[in-house]
Coordinates of C-alpha atoms and ligand atoms in Angstrom, one line a residue:
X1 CA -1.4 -19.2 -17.3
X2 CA -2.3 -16.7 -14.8
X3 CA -1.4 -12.7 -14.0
X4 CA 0.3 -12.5 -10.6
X5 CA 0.8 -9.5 -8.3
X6 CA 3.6 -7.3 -8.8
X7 CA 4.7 -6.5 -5.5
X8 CA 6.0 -2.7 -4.8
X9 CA 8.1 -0.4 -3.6
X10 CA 8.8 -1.5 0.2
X11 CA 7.6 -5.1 0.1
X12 CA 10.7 -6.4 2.0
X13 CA 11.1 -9.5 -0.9
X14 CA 12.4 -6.8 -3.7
X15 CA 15.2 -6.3 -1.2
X16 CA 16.2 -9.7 -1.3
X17 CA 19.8 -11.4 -3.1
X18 CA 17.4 -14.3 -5.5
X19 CA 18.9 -17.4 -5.8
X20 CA 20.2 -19.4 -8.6
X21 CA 18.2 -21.8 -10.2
X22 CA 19.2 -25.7 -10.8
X23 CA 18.6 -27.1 -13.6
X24 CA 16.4 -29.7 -12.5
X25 CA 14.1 -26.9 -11.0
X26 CA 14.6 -25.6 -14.1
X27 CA 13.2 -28.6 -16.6
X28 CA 10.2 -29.4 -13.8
X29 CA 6.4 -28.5 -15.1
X30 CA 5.8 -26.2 -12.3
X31 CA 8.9 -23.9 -13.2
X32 CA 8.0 -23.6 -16.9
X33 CA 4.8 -22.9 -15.7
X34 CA 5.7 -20.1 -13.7
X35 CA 7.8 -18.5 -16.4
X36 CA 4.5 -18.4 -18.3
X37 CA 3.2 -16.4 -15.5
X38 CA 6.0 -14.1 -15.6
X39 CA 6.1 -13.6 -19.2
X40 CA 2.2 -13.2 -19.3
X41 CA 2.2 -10.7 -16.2
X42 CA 4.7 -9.1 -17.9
X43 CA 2.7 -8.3 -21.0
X44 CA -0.8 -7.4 -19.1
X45 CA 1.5 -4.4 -17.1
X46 CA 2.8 -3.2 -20.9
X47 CA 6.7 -4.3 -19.1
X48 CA 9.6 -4.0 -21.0
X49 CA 11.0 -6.9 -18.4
X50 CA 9.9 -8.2 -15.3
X51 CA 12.0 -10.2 -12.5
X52 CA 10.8 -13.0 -11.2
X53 CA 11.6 -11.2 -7.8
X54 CA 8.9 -8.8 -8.4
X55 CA 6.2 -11.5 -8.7
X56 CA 7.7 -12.8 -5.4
X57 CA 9.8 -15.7 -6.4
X58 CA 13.1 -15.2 -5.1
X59 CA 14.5 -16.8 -8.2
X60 CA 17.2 -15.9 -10.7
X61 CA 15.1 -15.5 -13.9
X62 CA 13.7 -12.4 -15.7
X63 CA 12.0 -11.8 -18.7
X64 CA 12.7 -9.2 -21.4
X65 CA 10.6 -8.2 -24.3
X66 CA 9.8 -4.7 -26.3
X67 CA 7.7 -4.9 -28.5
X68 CA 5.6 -1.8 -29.6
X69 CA 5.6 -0.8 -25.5
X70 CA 2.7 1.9 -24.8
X71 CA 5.3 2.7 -21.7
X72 CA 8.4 3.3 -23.6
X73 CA 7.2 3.7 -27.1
X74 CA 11.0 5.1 -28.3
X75 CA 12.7 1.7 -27.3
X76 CA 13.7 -0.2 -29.9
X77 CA 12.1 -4.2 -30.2
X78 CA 13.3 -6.8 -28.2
X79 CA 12.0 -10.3 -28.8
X80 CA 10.9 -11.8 -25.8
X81 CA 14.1 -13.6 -24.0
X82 CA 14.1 -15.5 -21.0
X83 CA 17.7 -14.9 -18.5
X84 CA 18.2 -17.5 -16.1
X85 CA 20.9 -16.9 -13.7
X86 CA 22.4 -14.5 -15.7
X87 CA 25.5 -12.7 -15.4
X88 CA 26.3 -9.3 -16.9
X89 CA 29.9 -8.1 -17.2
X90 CA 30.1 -4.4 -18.9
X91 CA 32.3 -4.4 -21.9
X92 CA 34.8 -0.8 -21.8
X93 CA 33.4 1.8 -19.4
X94 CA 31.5 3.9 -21.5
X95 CA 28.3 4.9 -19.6
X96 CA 25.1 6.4 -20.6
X97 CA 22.0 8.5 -19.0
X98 CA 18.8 5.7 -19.4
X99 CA 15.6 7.5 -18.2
X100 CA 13.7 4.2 -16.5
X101 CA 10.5 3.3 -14.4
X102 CA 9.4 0.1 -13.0
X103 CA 6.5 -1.8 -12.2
X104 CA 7.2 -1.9 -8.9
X105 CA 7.7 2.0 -8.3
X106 CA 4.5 3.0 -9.0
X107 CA 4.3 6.6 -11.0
X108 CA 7.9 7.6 -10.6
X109 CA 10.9 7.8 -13.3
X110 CA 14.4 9.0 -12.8
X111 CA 17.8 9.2 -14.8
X112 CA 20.1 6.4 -14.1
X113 CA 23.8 5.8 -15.4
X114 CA 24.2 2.2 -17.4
X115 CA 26.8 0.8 -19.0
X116 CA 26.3 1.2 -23.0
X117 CA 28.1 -2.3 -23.7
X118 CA 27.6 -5.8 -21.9
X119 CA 28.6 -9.0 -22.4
X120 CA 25.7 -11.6 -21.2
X121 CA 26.4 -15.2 -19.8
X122 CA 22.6 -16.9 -19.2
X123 CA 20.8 -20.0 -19.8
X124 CA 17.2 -19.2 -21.5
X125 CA 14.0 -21.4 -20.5
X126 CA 15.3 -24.8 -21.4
X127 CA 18.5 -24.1 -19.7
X128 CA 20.9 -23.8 -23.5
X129 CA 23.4 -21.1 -22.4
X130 CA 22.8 -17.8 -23.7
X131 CA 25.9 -15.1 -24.6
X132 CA 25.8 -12.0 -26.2
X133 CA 26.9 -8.0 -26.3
X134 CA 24.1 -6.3 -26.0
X135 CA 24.6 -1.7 -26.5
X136 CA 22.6 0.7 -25.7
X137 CA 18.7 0.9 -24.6
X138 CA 19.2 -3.1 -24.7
X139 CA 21.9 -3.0 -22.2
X140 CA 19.9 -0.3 -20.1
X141 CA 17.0 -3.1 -19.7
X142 CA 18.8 -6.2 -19.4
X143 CA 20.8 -4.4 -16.1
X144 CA 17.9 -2.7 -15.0
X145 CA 16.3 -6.6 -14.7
X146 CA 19.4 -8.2 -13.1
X147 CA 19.4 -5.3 -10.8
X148 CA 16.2 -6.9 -9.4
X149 CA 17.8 -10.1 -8.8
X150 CA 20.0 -8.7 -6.6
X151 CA 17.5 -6.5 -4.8
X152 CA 18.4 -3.2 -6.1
X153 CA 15.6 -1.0 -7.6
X154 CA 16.5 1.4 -10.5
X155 CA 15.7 4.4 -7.4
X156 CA 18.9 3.5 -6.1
X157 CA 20.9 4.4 -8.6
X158 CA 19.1 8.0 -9.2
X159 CA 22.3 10.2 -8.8
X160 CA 20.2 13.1 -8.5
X161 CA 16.8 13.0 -7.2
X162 CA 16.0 15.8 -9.0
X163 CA 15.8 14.1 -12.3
X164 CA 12.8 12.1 -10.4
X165 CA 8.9 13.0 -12.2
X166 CA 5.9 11.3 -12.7
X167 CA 5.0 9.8 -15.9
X168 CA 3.1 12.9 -16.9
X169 CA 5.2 15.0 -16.5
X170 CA 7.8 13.3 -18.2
X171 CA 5.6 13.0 -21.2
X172 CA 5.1 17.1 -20.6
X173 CA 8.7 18.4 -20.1
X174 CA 11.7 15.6 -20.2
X175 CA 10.4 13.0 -23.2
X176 CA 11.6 15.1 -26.2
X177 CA 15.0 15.6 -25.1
X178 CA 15.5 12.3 -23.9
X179 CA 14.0 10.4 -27.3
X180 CA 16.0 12.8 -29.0
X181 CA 19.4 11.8 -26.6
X182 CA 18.2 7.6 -27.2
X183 CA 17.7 8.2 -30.8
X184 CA 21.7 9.6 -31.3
X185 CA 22.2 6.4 -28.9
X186 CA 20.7 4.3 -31.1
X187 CA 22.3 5.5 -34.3
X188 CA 25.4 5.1 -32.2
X189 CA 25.3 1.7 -31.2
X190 CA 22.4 -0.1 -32.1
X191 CA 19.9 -1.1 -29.9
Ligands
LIG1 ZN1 11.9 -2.8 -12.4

């Protein structure tokens, strides 16, 4: 396994549509090797998901996993789970305000508005299909990932640039009020 560089910000490849993955790409050595990389890459940065995109592989796979995050330590766990060419489809239109970063937007976080319930169509690493409703903080992270594969960055979505701040100053003035929002969300509708 190896850690690969997360590109940023600007790099033209975040920018791109990935493609779909075959099957057969799927099932060969050097693909499973590569989601190793991803998934391994993904822990070393302390990400709650990485896109294959960001690792530049223009590819329709991301990985997802919380799991007592030092970046978002109010997230509830997510076992790790692998999305290949997944397709999100909100369920009802209720929104929500998710307060997100990324790995490639160094130093920056913003409020974005998700859709609190999604129904997911994927296949996972071995290419068995994947479906399930996922609510909440879940559903925040799962389209903040297929965002990538469609070369939108969470940034875009920032309504209002004023909600923008670093990390340390999130952790100085906006973290209480958001855990406290997440927590009620939680309560709400799980995870
Ligand atoms: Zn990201």
């Amino acid at each position: 396994m190896a850690i690969r560089k997360i590109a940023q910000i600007g790099h033209p490849v975040l920018r791109q549509r990935a493609r779909e993955v075959t099957r057969d790409e799927l099932a060969s050595p050097a693909m499973q090797q590569f989601i190793d990389d991803l998934v391994e890459t993904m822990r070393d940065a302390n990400g709650a998901g990485l896109a294959a995109i960001q690792i530049y592989e223009p590819i329709r796979i991301c990985a997802i996993e919380v799991r007592n995050n030092p970046r978002y330590p109010y997230k509830p766990e997510i076992p790790l789970t692998i999305l290949v060419n997944p397709v999100l489809t909100p369920v009802g239109d209720e929104t929500f305000e998710n307060n997100e970063g990324c790995l490639s937007v160094p130093n920056l976080r913003g409020t974005v508005r998700r859709f609190v319930h999604l129904h997911v169509t994927a296949w996972d690493r071995h290419g068995a299909p994947i479906e399930e409703t996922v609510h909440g903080l879940k559903a925040g992270t799962y389209q903040h990932e297929v965002d990538h594969l469609d070369g939108t960055i969470f940034v875009d979505r920032v309504a209002d640039p004023r909600t923008f701040t670093t990390w340390t100053e999130f952790e100085r003035f906006h973290r209480d009020a958001f855990v406290e929002q997440a927590t009620a969300l939680v309560a709400r509708v799980g995870s």
